[in-house]
JSON list of C-alpha atoms in Angstrom, two decimals:
[
{"chain": "A", "resi": 241, "resn": "UNK", "atom": "CA", "xyz": [0.05, -0.04, 0.16]},
{"chain": "A", "resi": 242, "resn": "UNK", "atom": "CA", "xyz": [3.14, 2.23, 0.87]},
{"chain": "A", "resi": 243, "resn": "UNK", "atom": "CA", "xyz": [4.16, 1.81, -2.69]},
{"chain": "A", "resi": 244, "resn": "UNK", "atom": "CA", "xyz": [0.94, 2.68, -4.16]},
{"chain": "A", "resi": 245, "resn": "UNK", "atom": "CA", "xyz": [0.88, 5.93, -2.19]},
{"chain": "A", "resi": 246, "resn": "UNK", "atom": "CA", "xyz": [4.65, 6.71, -2.98]},
{"chain": "A", "resi": 247, "resn": "UNK", "atom": "CA", "xyz": [4.43, 6.08, -6.69]},
{"chain": "A", "resi": 248, "resn": "UNK", "atom": "CA", "xyz": [1.05, 8.01, -7.10]},
{"chain": "A", "resi": 249, "resn": "UNK", "atom": "CA", "xyz": [2.68, 11.20, -5.25]},
{"chain": "A", "resi": 250, "resn": "UNK", "atom": "CA", "xyz": [5.83, 10.83, -7.49]},
{"chain": "A", "resi": 251, "resn": "UNK", "atom": "CA", "xyz": [3.56, 10.63, -10.56]},
{"chain": "A", "resi": 252, "resn": "UNK", "atom": "CA", "xyz": [1.75, 13.88, -9.31]},
{"chain": "A", "resi": 253, "resn": "UNK", "atom": "CA", "xyz": [5.16, 15.70, -8.81]},
{"chain": "A", "resi": 254, "resn": "UNK", "atom": "CA", "xyz": [6.31, 14.83, -12.14]},
{"chain": "A", "resi": 255, "resn": "UNK", "atom": "CA", "xyz": [3.20, 15.96, -13.99]},
{"chain": "A", "resi": 256, "resn": "UNK", "atom": "CA", "xyz": [3.25, 19.16, -12.07]},
{"chain": "A", "resi": 257, "resn": "UNK", "atom": "CA", "xyz": [7.12, 19.87, -13.22]},
{"chain": "A", "resi": 258, "resn": "UNK", "atom": "CA", "xyz": [6.11, 19.41, -16.47]},
{"chain": "A", "resi": 259, "resn": "UNK", "atom": "CA", "xyz": [3.22, 21.53, -16.86]},
{"chain": "A", "resi": 260, "resn": "UNK", "atom": "CA", "xyz": [4.98, 24.16, -14.85]},
{"chain": "A", "resi": 261, "resn": "UNK", "atom": "CA", "xyz": [8.06, 23.96, -16.84]},
{"chain": "A", "resi": 262, "resn": "UNK", "atom": "CA", "xyz": [5.98, 24.59, -20.10]},
{"chain": "A", "resi": 263, "resn": "UNK", "atom": "CA", "xyz": [4.08, 27.38, -18.87]},
{"chain": "A", "resi": 264, "resn": "UNK", "atom": "CA", "xyz": [4.30, 31.00, -20.07]},
{"chain": "A", "resi": 265, "resn": "UNK", "atom": "CA", "xyz": [4.26, 33.72, -17.65]},
{"chain": "A", "resi": 266, "resn": "UNK", "atom": "CA", "xyz": [0.68, 35.39, -17.70]},
{"chain": "A", "resi": 267, "resn": "UNK", "atom": "CA", "xyz": [1.74, 39.04, -17.22]},
{"chain": "A", "resi": 268, "resn": "UNK", "atom": "CA", "xyz": [4.78, 40.52, -18.96]},
{"chain": "A", "resi": 269, "resn": "UNK", "atom": "CA", "xyz": [5.95, 43.76, -19.35]},
{"chain": "A", "resi": 270, "resn": "UNK", "atom": "CA", "xyz": [5.17, 45.31, -22.12]},
{"chain": "A", "resi": 271, "resn": "UNK", "atom": "CA", "xyz": [8.52, 46.35, -24.24]},
{"chain": "A", "resi": 272, "resn": "UNK", "atom": "CA", "xyz": [9.72, 49.97, -23.93]},
{"chain": "A", "resi": 273, "resn": "UNK", "atom": "CA", "xyz": [11.40, 51.63, -27.13]},
{"chain": "A", "resi": 274, "resn": "UNK", "atom": "CA", "xyz": [13.82, 53.91, -26.05]},
{"chain": "A", "resi": 275, "resn": "UNK", "atom": "CA", "xyz": [13.54, 55.93, -28.98]},
{"chain": "A", "resi": 276, "resn": "UNK", "atom": "CA", "xyz": [9.85, 56.89, -28.25]},
{"chain": "A", "resi": 277, "resn": "UNK", "atom": "CA", "xyz": [9.80, 59.64, -26.06]},
{"chain": "A", "resi": 278, "resn": "UNK", "atom": "CA", "xyz": [6.62, 61.72, -24.91]},
{"chain": "A", "resi": 279, "resn": "UNK", "atom": "CA", "xyz": [7.09, 65.74, -24.67]},
{"chain": "A", "resi": 280, "resn": "UNK", "atom": "CA", "xyz": [3.89, 67.58, -24.02]},
{"chain": "A", "resi": 281, "resn": "UNK", "atom": "CA", "xyz": [1.74, 65.16, -25.87]},
{"chain": "A", "resi": 282, "resn": "UNK", "atom": "CA", "xyz": [4.07, 64.97, -28.98]},
{"chain": "A", "resi": 283, "resn": "UNK", "atom": "CA", "xyz": [5.50, 61.96, -30.31]},
{"chain": "A", "resi": 284, "resn": "UNK", "atom": "CA", "xyz": [9.09, 62.27, -31.39]},
{"chain": "A", "resi": 285, "resn": "UNK", "atom": "CA", "xyz": [9.95, 60.18, -34.37]},
{"chain": "A", "resi": 286, "resn": "UNK", "atom": "CA", "xyz": [12.04, 57.15, -33.87]},
{"chain": "A", "resi": 287, "resn": "UNK", "atom": "CA", "xyz": [15.53, 57.52, -34.51]},
{"chain": "A", "resi": 288, "resn": "UNK", "atom": "CA", "xyz": [17.17, 55.31, -37.06]},
{"chain": "A", "resi": 289, "resn": "UNK", "atom": "CA", "xyz": [19.04, 52.18, -35.44]},
{"chain": "A", "resi": 290, "resn": "UNK", "atom": "CA", "xyz": [22.83, 51.99, -35.72]},
{"chain": "A", "resi": 291, "resn": "UNK", "atom": "CA", "xyz": [23.85, 49.45, -37.98]},
{"chain": "A", "resi": 292, "resn": "UNK", "atom": "CA", "xyz": [25.12, 46.49, -35.87]},
{"chain": "A", "resi": 293, "resn": "UNK", "atom": "CA", "xyz": [28.48, 45.14, -36.64]},
{"chain": "A", "resi": 294, "resn": "UNK", "atom": "CA", "xyz": [29.57, 41.32, -36.17]},
{"chain": "A", "resi": 295, "resn": "UNK", "atom": "CA", "xyz": [27.59, 38.20, -37.10]},
{"chain": "A", "resi": 296, "resn": "UNK", "atom": "CA", "xyz": [24.01, 38.05, -35.28]},
{"chain": "A", "resi": 297, "resn": "UNK", "atom": "CA", "xyz": [23.93, 35.96, -32.31]},
{"chain": "A", "resi": 298, "resn": "UNK", "atom": "CA", "xyz": [19.94, 35.80, -31.39]},
{"chain": "A", "resi": 299, "resn": "UNK", "atom": "CA", "xyz": [19.14, 32.98, -34.18]},
{"chain": "A", "resi": 300, "resn": "UNK", "atom": "CA", "xyz": [21.42, 31.05, -32.49]},
{"chain": "A", "resi": 301, "resn": "UNK", "atom": "CA", "xyz": [20.70, 31.60, -29.00]},
{"chain": "A", "resi": 302, "resn": "UNK", "atom": "CA", "xyz": [16.91, 30.57, -29.81]},
{"chain": "A", "resi": 303, "resn": "UNK", "atom": "CA", "xyz": [17.92, 27.40, -31.35]},
{"chain": "A", "resi": 304, "resn": "UNK", "atom": "CA", "xyz": [20.06, 26.34, -28.57]},
{"chain": "A", "resi": 305, "resn": "UNK", "atom": "CA", "xyz": [17.17, 27.42, -26.19]},
{"chain": "A", "resi": 306, "resn": "UNK", "atom": "CA", "xyz": [14.76, 25.12, -28.54]},
{"chain": "A", "resi": 307, "resn": "UNK", "atom": "CA", "xyz": [16.94, 22.15, -28.14]},
{"chain": "A", "resi": 308, "resn": "UNK", "atom": "CA", "xyz": [17.26, 22.30, -24.40]},
{"chain": "A", "resi": 309, "resn": "UNK", "atom": "CA", "xyz": [14.06, 22.84, -23.76]},
{"chain": "A", "resi": 310, "resn": "UNK", "atom": "CA", "xyz": [13.30, 19.88, -26.13]},
{"chain": "A", "resi": 311, "resn": "UNK", "atom": "CA", "xyz": [15.99, 17.76, -24.28]},
{"chain": "A", "resi": 312, "resn": "UNK", "atom": "CA", "xyz": [14.26, 18.46, -21.05]},
{"chain": "A", "resi": 313, "resn": "UNK", "atom": "CA", "xyz": [10.83, 17.81, -21.75]},
{"chain": "A", "resi": 314, "resn": "UNK", "atom": "CA", "xyz": [12.04, 14.14, -23.14]},
{"chain": "A", "resi": 315, "resn": "UNK", "atom": "CA", "xyz": [13.68, 13.62, -19.96]},
{"chain": "A", "resi": 316, "resn": "UNK", "atom": "CA", "xyz": [10.76, 14.54, -17.99]},
{"chain": "A", "resi": 317, "resn": "UNK", "atom": "CA", "xyz": [8.46, 12.74, -20.11]},
{"chain": "A", "resi": 318, "resn": "UNK", "atom": "CA", "xyz": [10.25, 9.50, -19.80]},
{"chain": "A", "resi": 319, "resn": "UNK", "atom": "CA", "xyz": [10.60, 9.70, -15.78]},
{"chain": "A", "resi": 320, "resn": "UNK", "atom": "CA", "xyz": [6.90, 10.40, -15.90]},
{"chain": "A", "resi": 321, "resn": "UNK", "atom": "CA", "xyz": [6.64, 7.01, -18.06]},
{"chain": "A", "resi": 322, "resn": "UNK", "atom": "CA", "xyz": [8.85, 5.01, -15.31]},
{"chain": "A", "resi": 323, "resn": "UNK", "atom": "CA", "xyz": [6.56, 6.22, -12.76]},
{"chain": "A", "resi": 324, "resn": "UNK", "atom": "CA", "xyz": [3.02, 5.49, -14.16]},
{"chain": "A", "resi": 325, "resn": "UNK", "atom": "CA", "xyz": [4.91, 2.06, -14.80]},
{"chain": "A", "resi": 326, "resn": "UNK", "atom": "CA", "xyz": [5.38, 1.56, -11.42]},
{"chain": "A", "resi": 327, "resn": "UNK", "atom": "CA", "xyz": [2.18, 2.69, -10.09]},
{"chain": "A", "resi": 328, "resn": "UNK", "atom": "CA", "xyz": [0.43, 0.39, -12.42]},
{"chain": "A", "resi": 329, "resn": "UNK", "atom": "CA", "xyz": [2.86, -2.57, -11.37]},
{"chain": "A", "resi": 330, "resn": "UNK", "atom": "CA", "xyz": [2.06, -1.56, -7.83]},
{"chain": "A", "resi": 331, "resn": "UNK", "atom": "CA", "xyz": [-1.81, -1.69, -8.43]},
{"chain": "A", "resi": 332, "resn": "UNK", "atom": "CA", "xyz": [-1.56, -5.02, -10.10]},
{"chain": "A", "resi": 333, "resn": "UNK", "atom": "CA", "xyz": [0.30, -6.40, -7.45]},
{"chain": "A", "resi": 334, "resn": "UNK", "atom": "CA", "xyz": [-2.11, -4.96, -4.40]},
{"chain": "A", "resi": 335, "resn": "UNK", "atom": "CA", "xyz": [-5.41, -6.61, -6.90]},
{"chain": "A", "resi": 336, "resn": "UNK", "atom": "CA", "xyz": [-3.95, -9.76, -7.19]},
{"chain": "A", "resi": 337, "resn": "UNK", "atom": "CA", "xyz": [-3.38, -10.03, -3.16]},
{"chain": "A", "resi": 338, "resn": "UNK", "atom": "CA", "xyz": [-6.72, -8.52, -2.63]},
{"chain": "A", "resi": 339, "resn": "UNK", "atom": "CA", "xyz": [-8.32, -11.25, -4.97]},
{"chain": "A", "resi": 340, "resn": "UNK", "atom": "CA", "xyz": [-6.37, -14.14, -3.31]},
{"chain": "A", "resi": 341, "resn": "UNK", "atom": "CA", "xyz": [-7.39, -13.25, 0.22]},
{"chain": "A", "resi": 342, "resn": "UNK", "atom": "CA", "xyz": [-10.92, -13.07, -1.12]},
{"chain": "A", "resi": 343, "resn": "UNK", "atom": "CA", "xyz": [-10.70, -16.07, -2.72]},
{"chain": "A", "resi": 344, "resn": "UNK", "atom": "CA", "xyz": [-9.31, -17.58, 0.42]},
{"chain": "A", "resi": 345, "resn": "UNK", "atom": "CA", "xyz": [-11.89, -16.13, 2.41]},
{"chain": "A", "resi": 346, "resn": "UNK", "atom": "CA", "xyz": [-14.55, -17.81, 0.02]},
{"chain": "A", "resi": 347, "resn": "UNK", "atom": "CA", "xyz": [-13.19, -21.11, -0.16]},
{"chain": "A", "resi": 348, "resn": "UNK", "atom": "CA", "xyz": [-13.74, -21.49, 3.87]},
{"chain": "A", "resi": 349, "resn": "UNK", "atom": "CA", "xyz": [-11.46, -19.71, 5.78]},
{"chain": "A", "resi": 350, "resn": "UNK", "atom": "CA", "xyz": [-7.67, -18.40, 5.51]},
{"chain": "A", "resi": 351, "resn": "UNK", "atom": "CA", "xyz": [-5.22, -20.91, 4.49]},
{"chain": "A", "resi": 352, "resn": "UNK", "atom": "CA", "xyz": [-1.96, -21.04, 7.04]},
{"chain": "A", "resi": 353, "resn": "UNK", "atom": "CA", "xyz": [0.71, -19.05, 6.20]},
{"chain": "A", "resi": 354, "resn": "UNK", "atom": "CA", "xyz": [2.54, -20.98, 3.53]},
{"chain": "A", "resi": 355, "resn": "UNK", "atom": "CA", "xyz": [6.60, -20.12, 4.22]},
{"chain": "A", "resi": 356, "resn": "UNK", "atom": "CA", "xyz": [9.26, -20.86, 1.73]},
{"chain": "A", "resi": 357, "resn": "UNK", "atom": "CA", "xyz": [10.14, -23.99, 3.87]},
{"chain": "A", "resi": 358, "resn": "UNK", "atom": "CA", "xyz": [6.75, -25.52, 2.71]},
{"chain": "A", "resi": 359, "resn": "UNK", "atom": "CA", "xyz": [7.19, -24.09, -1.14]},
{"chain": "A", "resi": 360, "resn": "UNK", "atom": "CA", "xyz": [10.55, -26.13, -1.00]},
{"chain": "A", "resi": 361, "resn": "UNK", "atom": "CA", "xyz": [8.76, -29.10, 0.30]},
{"chain": "A", "resi": 362, "resn": "UNK", "atom": "CA", "xyz": [6.13, -28.84, -2.60]},
{"chain": "A", "resi": 363, "resn": "UNK", "atom": "CA", "xyz": [8.88, -27.79, -5.29]},
{"chain": "A", "resi": 364, "resn": "UNK", "atom": "CA", "xyz": [11.15, -30.27, -4.18]},
{"chain": "A", "resi": 365, "resn": "UNK", "atom": "CA", "xyz": [8.89, -33.40, -5.45]},
{"chain": "A", "resi": 366, "resn": "UNK", "atom": "CA", "xyz": [9.22, -32.14, -9.06]},
{"chain": "A", "resi": 367, "resn": "UNK", "atom": "CA", "xyz": [11.81, -34.46, -10.48]},
{"chain": "A", "resi": 368, "resn": "UNK", "atom": "CA", "xyz": [10.34, -37.48, -8.56]},
{"chain": "A", "resi": 369, "resn": "UNK", "atom": "CA", "xyz": [6.81, -36.86, -10.08]},
{"chain": "A", "resi": 370, "resn": "UNK", "atom": "CA", "xyz": [8.50, -36.30, -13.35]},
{"chain": "A", "resi": 371, "resn": "UNK", "atom": "CA", "xyz": [10.25, -39.80, -13.12]},
{"chain": "A", "resi": 372, "resn": "UNK", "atom": "CA", "xyz": [6.95, -41.28, -12.08]},
{"chain": "A", "resi": 373, "resn": "UNK", "atom": "CA", "xyz": [5.22, -40.29, -14.86]},
{"chain": "A", "resi": 374, "resn": "UNK", "atom": "CA", "xyz": [8.09, -41.94, -17.24]},
{"chain": "A", "resi": 375, "resn": "UNK", "atom": "CA", "xyz": [8.05, -45.46, -15.63]},
{"chain": "A", "resi": 376, "resn": "UNK", "atom": "CA", "xyz": [5.41, -48.42, -16.14]},
{"chain": "A", "resi": 377, "resn": "UNK", "atom": "CA", "xyz": [1.85, -48.49, -17.50]},
{"chain": "A", "resi": 378, "resn": "UNK", "atom": "CA", "xyz": [0.46, -44.78, -18.61]},
{"chain": "A", "resi": 379, "resn": "UNK", "atom": "CA", "xyz": [-2.49, -45.37, -15.98]},
{"chain": "A", "resi": 380, "resn": "UNK", "atom": "CA", "xyz": [-0.35, -46.04, -13.32]},
{"chain": "A", "resi": 381, "resn": "UNK", "atom": "CA", "xyz": [2.33, -43.31, -13.75]},
{"chain": "A", "resi": 382, "resn": "UNK", "atom": "CA", "xyz": [-0.62, -40.60, -13.84]},
{"chain": "A", "resi": 383, "resn": "UNK", "atom": "CA", "xyz": [-2.09, -41.88, -10.86]},
{"chain": "A", "resi": 384, "resn": "UNK", "atom": "CA", "xyz": [1.08, -42.20, -8.78]},
{"chain": "A", "resi": 385, "resn": "UNK", "atom": "CA", "xyz": [2.43, -39.02, -9.95]},
{"chain": "A", "resi": 386, "resn": "UNK", "atom": "CA", "xyz": [-1.05, -37.53, -8.30]},
{"chain": "A", "resi": 387, "resn": "UNK", "atom": "CA", "xyz": [-0.76, -38.99, -5.19]},
{"chain": "A", "resi": 388, "resn": "UNK", "atom": "CA", "xyz": [2.53, -37.98, -4.93]},
{"chain": "A", "resi": 389, "resn": "UNK", "atom": "CA", "xyz": [1.76, -34.54, -5.51]},
{"chain": "A", "resi": 390, "resn": "UNK", "atom": "CA", "xyz": [-0.95, -34.73, -2.55]},
{"chain": "A", "resi": 391, "resn": "UNK", "atom": "CA", "xyz": [1.40, -35.83, -0.26]},
{"chain": "A", "resi": 392, "resn": "UNK", "atom": "CA", "xyz": [3.66, -33.26, -0.82]},
{"chain": "A", "resi": 393, "resn": "UNK", "atom": "CA", "xyz": [0.74, -30.49, -0.48]},
{"chain": "A", "resi": 394, "resn": "UNK", "atom": "CA", "xyz": [-0.31, -32.23, 2.65]},
{"chain": "A", "resi": 395, "resn": "UNK", "atom": "CA", "xyz": [3.15, -31.94, 3.97]},
{"chain": "A", "resi": 396, "resn": "UNK", "atom": "CA", "xyz": [2.06, -28.10, 4.25]},
{"chain": "A", "resi": 397, "resn": "UNK", "atom": "CA", "xyz": [0.11, -28.70, 7.71]},
{"chain": "A", "resi": 398, "resn": "UNK", "atom": "CA", "xyz": [-3.07, -27.65, 5.73]},
{"chain": "A", "resi": 399, "resn": "UNK", "atom": "CA", "xyz": [-6.55, -29.59, 7.30]},
{"chain": "A", "resi": 400, "resn": "UNK", "atom": "CA", "xyz": [-8.89, -30.86, 5.13]},
{"chain": "A", "resi": 401, "resn": "UNK", "atom": "CA", "xyz": [-12.41, -29.79, 5.40]},
{"chain": "A", "resi": 402, "resn": "UNK", "atom": "CA", "xyz": [-14.80, -32.75, 6.48]},
{"chain": "A", "resi": 403, "resn": "UNK", "atom": "CA", "xyz": [-16.36, -32.87, 3.41]},
{"chain": "A", "resi": 404, "resn": "UNK", "atom": "CA", "xyz": [-13.08, -32.55, 1.33]},
{"chain": "A", "resi": 405, "resn": "UNK", "atom": "CA", "xyz": [-10.92, -35.34, -0.66]},
{"chain": "A", "resi": 406, "resn": "UNK", "atom": "CA", "xyz": [-7.33, -35.28, -0.99]},
{"chain": "A", "resi": 407, "resn": "UNK", "atom": "CA", "xyz": [-7.68, -34.24, -4.32]},
{"chain": "A", "resi": 408, "resn": "UNK", "atom": "CA", "xyz": [-9.84, -31.50, -3.55]},
{"chain": "A", "resi": 409, "resn": "UNK", "atom": "CA", "xyz": [-7.17, -30.31, -0.98]},
{"chain": "A", "resi": 410, "resn": "UNK", "atom": "CA", "xyz": [-4.43, -30.60, -3.55]},
{"chain": "A", "resi": 411, "resn": "UNK", "atom": "CA", "xyz": [-6.43, -28.25, -5.86]},
{"chain": "A", "resi": 412, "resn": "UNK", "atom": "CA", "xyz": [-7.57, -25.75, -3.25]},
{"chain": "A", "resi": 413, "resn": "UNK", "atom": "CA", "xyz": [-3.99, -25.19, -1.75]},
{"chain": "A", "resi": 414, "resn": "UNK", "atom": "CA", "xyz": [-2.19, -24.85, -5.17]},
{"chain": "A", "resi": 415, "resn": "UNK", "atom": "CA", "xyz": [-4.86, -22.53, -6.56]},
{"chain": "A", "resi": 416, "resn": "UNK", "atom": "CA", "xyz": [-3.99, -20.43, -3.76]},
{"chain": "A", "resi": 417, "resn": "UNK", "atom": "CA", "xyz": [-0.85, -20.02, -5.21]},
{"chain": "A", "resi": 418, "resn": "UNK", "atom": "CA", "xyz": [-2.09, -18.37, -8.33]},
{"chain": "A", "resi": 419, "resn": "UNK", "atom": "CA", "xyz": [-0.78, -21.63, -10.32]},
{"chain": "A", "resi": 420, "resn": "UNK", "atom": "CA", "xyz": [-1.51, -22.57, -14.10]},
{"chain": "A", "resi": 421, "resn": "UNK", "atom": "CA", "xyz": [-5.19, -23.22, -13.56]},
{"chain": "A", "resi": 422, "resn": "UNK", "atom": "CA", "xyz": [-5.26, -24.79, -16.91]},
{"chain": "A", "resi": 423, "resn": "UNK", "atom": "CA", "xyz": [-2.32, -27.21, -16.08]},
{"chain": "A", "resi": 424, "resn": "UNK", "atom": "CA", "xyz": [-3.76, -28.00, -12.47]},
{"chain": "A", "resi": 425, "resn": "UNK", "atom": "CA", "xyz": [-7.38, -28.95, -14.39]},
{"chain": "A", "resi": 426, "resn": "UNK", "atom": "CA", "xyz": [-5.43, -31.07, -16.99]},
{"chain": "A", "resi": 427, "resn": "UNK", "atom": "CA", "xyz": [-3.50, -32.88, -14.48]},
{"chain": "A", "resi": 428, "resn": "UNK", "atom": "CA", "xyz": [-6.78, -33.63, -12.31]},
{"chain": "A", "resi": 429, "resn": "UNK", "atom": "CA", "xyz": [-8.57, -34.79, -15.10]},
{"chain": "A", "resi": 430, "resn": "UNK", "atom": "CA", "xyz": [-5.99, -37.36, -16.40]},
{"chain": "A", "resi": 431, "resn": "UNK", "atom": "CA", "xyz": [-5.69, -38.80, -13.05]},
{"chain": "A", "resi": 432, "resn": "UNK", "atom": "CA", "xyz": [-9.20, -38.92, -12.62]},
{"chain": "A", "resi": 433, "resn": "UNK", "atom": "CA", "xyz": [-9.53, -40.86, -15.84]},
{"chain": "A", "resi": 434, "resn": "UNK", "atom": "CA", "xyz": [-6.85, -43.19, -15.13]},
{"chain": "A", "resi": 435, "resn": "UNK", "atom": "CA", "xyz": [-8.31, -44.18, -11.86]},
{"chain": "A", "resi": 436, "resn": "UNK", "atom": "CA", "xyz": [-11.87, -44.84, -12.15]},
{"chain": "A", "resi": 437, "resn": "UNK", "atom": "CA", "xyz": [-12.37, -44.68, -16.05]},
{"chain": "A", "resi": 438, "resn": "UNK", "atom": "CA", "xyz": [-12.67, -48.24, -17.69]},
{"chain": "A", "resi": 439, "resn": "UNK", "atom": "CA", "xyz": [-10.26, -47.08, -20.60]},
{"chain": "A", "resi": 440, "resn": "UNK", "atom": "CA", "xyz": [-6.98, -47.15, -19.43]},
{"chain": "A", "resi": 441, "resn": "UNK", "atom": "CA", "xyz": [-4.47, -44.19, -20.45]},
{"chain": "A", "resi": 442, "resn": "UNK", "atom": "CA", "xyz": [-2.27, -44.15, -23.50]},
{"chain": "A", "resi": 443, "resn": "UNK", "atom": "CA", "xyz": [1.00, -42.75, -23.99]},
{"chain": "A", "resi": 444, "resn": "UNK", "atom": "CA", "xyz": [-0.56, -39.37, -25.58]},
{"chain": "A", "resi": 445, "resn": "UNK", "atom": "CA", "xyz": [-1.85, -39.47, -21.94]},
{"chain": "A", "resi": 446, "resn": "UNK", "atom": "CA", "xyz": [1.08, -39.75, -20.15]},
{"chain": "A", "resi": 447, "resn": "UNK", "atom": "CA", "xyz": [2.63, -36.71, -22.49]},
{"chain": "A", "resi": 448, "resn": "UNK", "atom": "CA", "xyz": [-0.08, -34.26, -21.80]},
{"chain": "A", "resi": 449, "resn": "UNK", "atom": "CA", "xyz": [0.15, -35.11, -17.95]},
{"chain": "A", "resi": 450, "resn": "UNK", "atom": "CA", "xyz": [3.96, -34.78, -17.92]},
{"chain": "A", "resi": 451, "resn": "UNK", "atom": "CA", "xyz": [3.58, -31.53, -19.82]},
{"chain": "A", "resi": 452, "resn": "UNK", "atom": "CA", "xyz": [0.93, -30.12, -17.68]},
{"chain": "A", "resi": 453, "resn": "UNK", "atom": "CA", "xyz": [3.31, -31.09, -14.39]},
{"chain": "A", "resi": 454, "resn": "UNK", "atom": "CA", "xyz": [5.90, -28.93, -16.03]},
{"chain": "A", "resi": 455, "resn": "UNK", "atom": "CA", "xyz": [3.62, -26.03, -16.43]},
{"chain": "A", "resi": 456, "resn": "UNK", "atom": "CA", "xyz": [2.08, -26.54, -12.99]},
{"chain": "A", "resi": 457, "resn": "UNK", "atom": "CA", "xyz": [5.49, -26.19, -10.97]},
{"chain": "A", "resi": 458, "resn": "UNK", "atom": "CA", "xyz": [6.85, -23.75, -13.35]},
{"chain": "A", "resi": 459, "resn": "UNK", "atom": "CA", "xyz": [3.95, -21.08, -12.61]},
{"chain": "A", "resi": 460, "resn": "UNK", "atom": "CA", "xyz": [4.39, -22.49, -9.06]},
{"chain": "A", "resi": 461, "resn": "UNK", "atom": "CA", "xyz": [7.98, -20.78, -8.71]},
{"chain": "A", "resi": 462, "resn": "UNK", "atom": "CA", "xyz": [6.68, -17.72, -10.69]},
{"chain": "A", "resi": 463, "resn": "UNK", "atom": "CA", "xyz": [4.22, -17.19, -7.90]},
{"chain": "A", "resi": 464, "resn": "UNK", "atom": "CA", "xyz": [7.04, -17.49, -5.11]},
{"chain": "A", "resi": 465, "resn": "UNK", "atom": "CA", "xyz": [8.97, -15.10, -6.69]},
{"chain": "A", "resi": 466, "resn": "UNK", "atom": "CA", "xyz": [5.85, -12.77, -6.98]},
{"chain": "A", "resi": 467, "resn": "UNK", "atom": "CA", "xyz": [5.71, -13.11, -3.17]},
{"chain": "A", "resi": 468, "resn": "UNK", "atom": "CA", "xyz": [1.82, -14.47, -3.55]}
]
């Protein structure tokens, strides 16, 4: 929340700086012509200005002023874009945390705090589960992989609801990490088909389960780095 407030304040400051830098003064002192004199309400004709010697410098000064102003505008614009990007990133992170909190409350209470040690116990099973998928009959391999995933999730110490199965607990805990839901759903569907269907799984099902497992653990690592 502090990051959002700080980013908002910086964005407003940059906007004020850019606006102030480009604003022209409202009141200007009228130019005074030294050749124009008033004497008893009579105007004297202006004298002829003396010829200037040397090369003119005002055009060069004007070009330098334009280039300097343009450079400052570009730098301020880039800084403003960076601040806005940080603000958007902070808002997205805050929204994700709020959505995660609401979903946990909707699922029947807060999950216990899952620290790095528990995450390591879940992700440490990645290699073992991939090896289980590659061994033996496709149906047995898919079932063994899912059961091992259930055991890894159970190590987090999350208690099951009275009407909740081990598979439902696994889905609930993994879903709280903002993992790849499509991969999680695919792996769960293949597990149910391999365990309860009359048709045995084939090699194509094994490859689908392996790909889903890889995506699942990859998204779990991303959620861990994001601090979810």
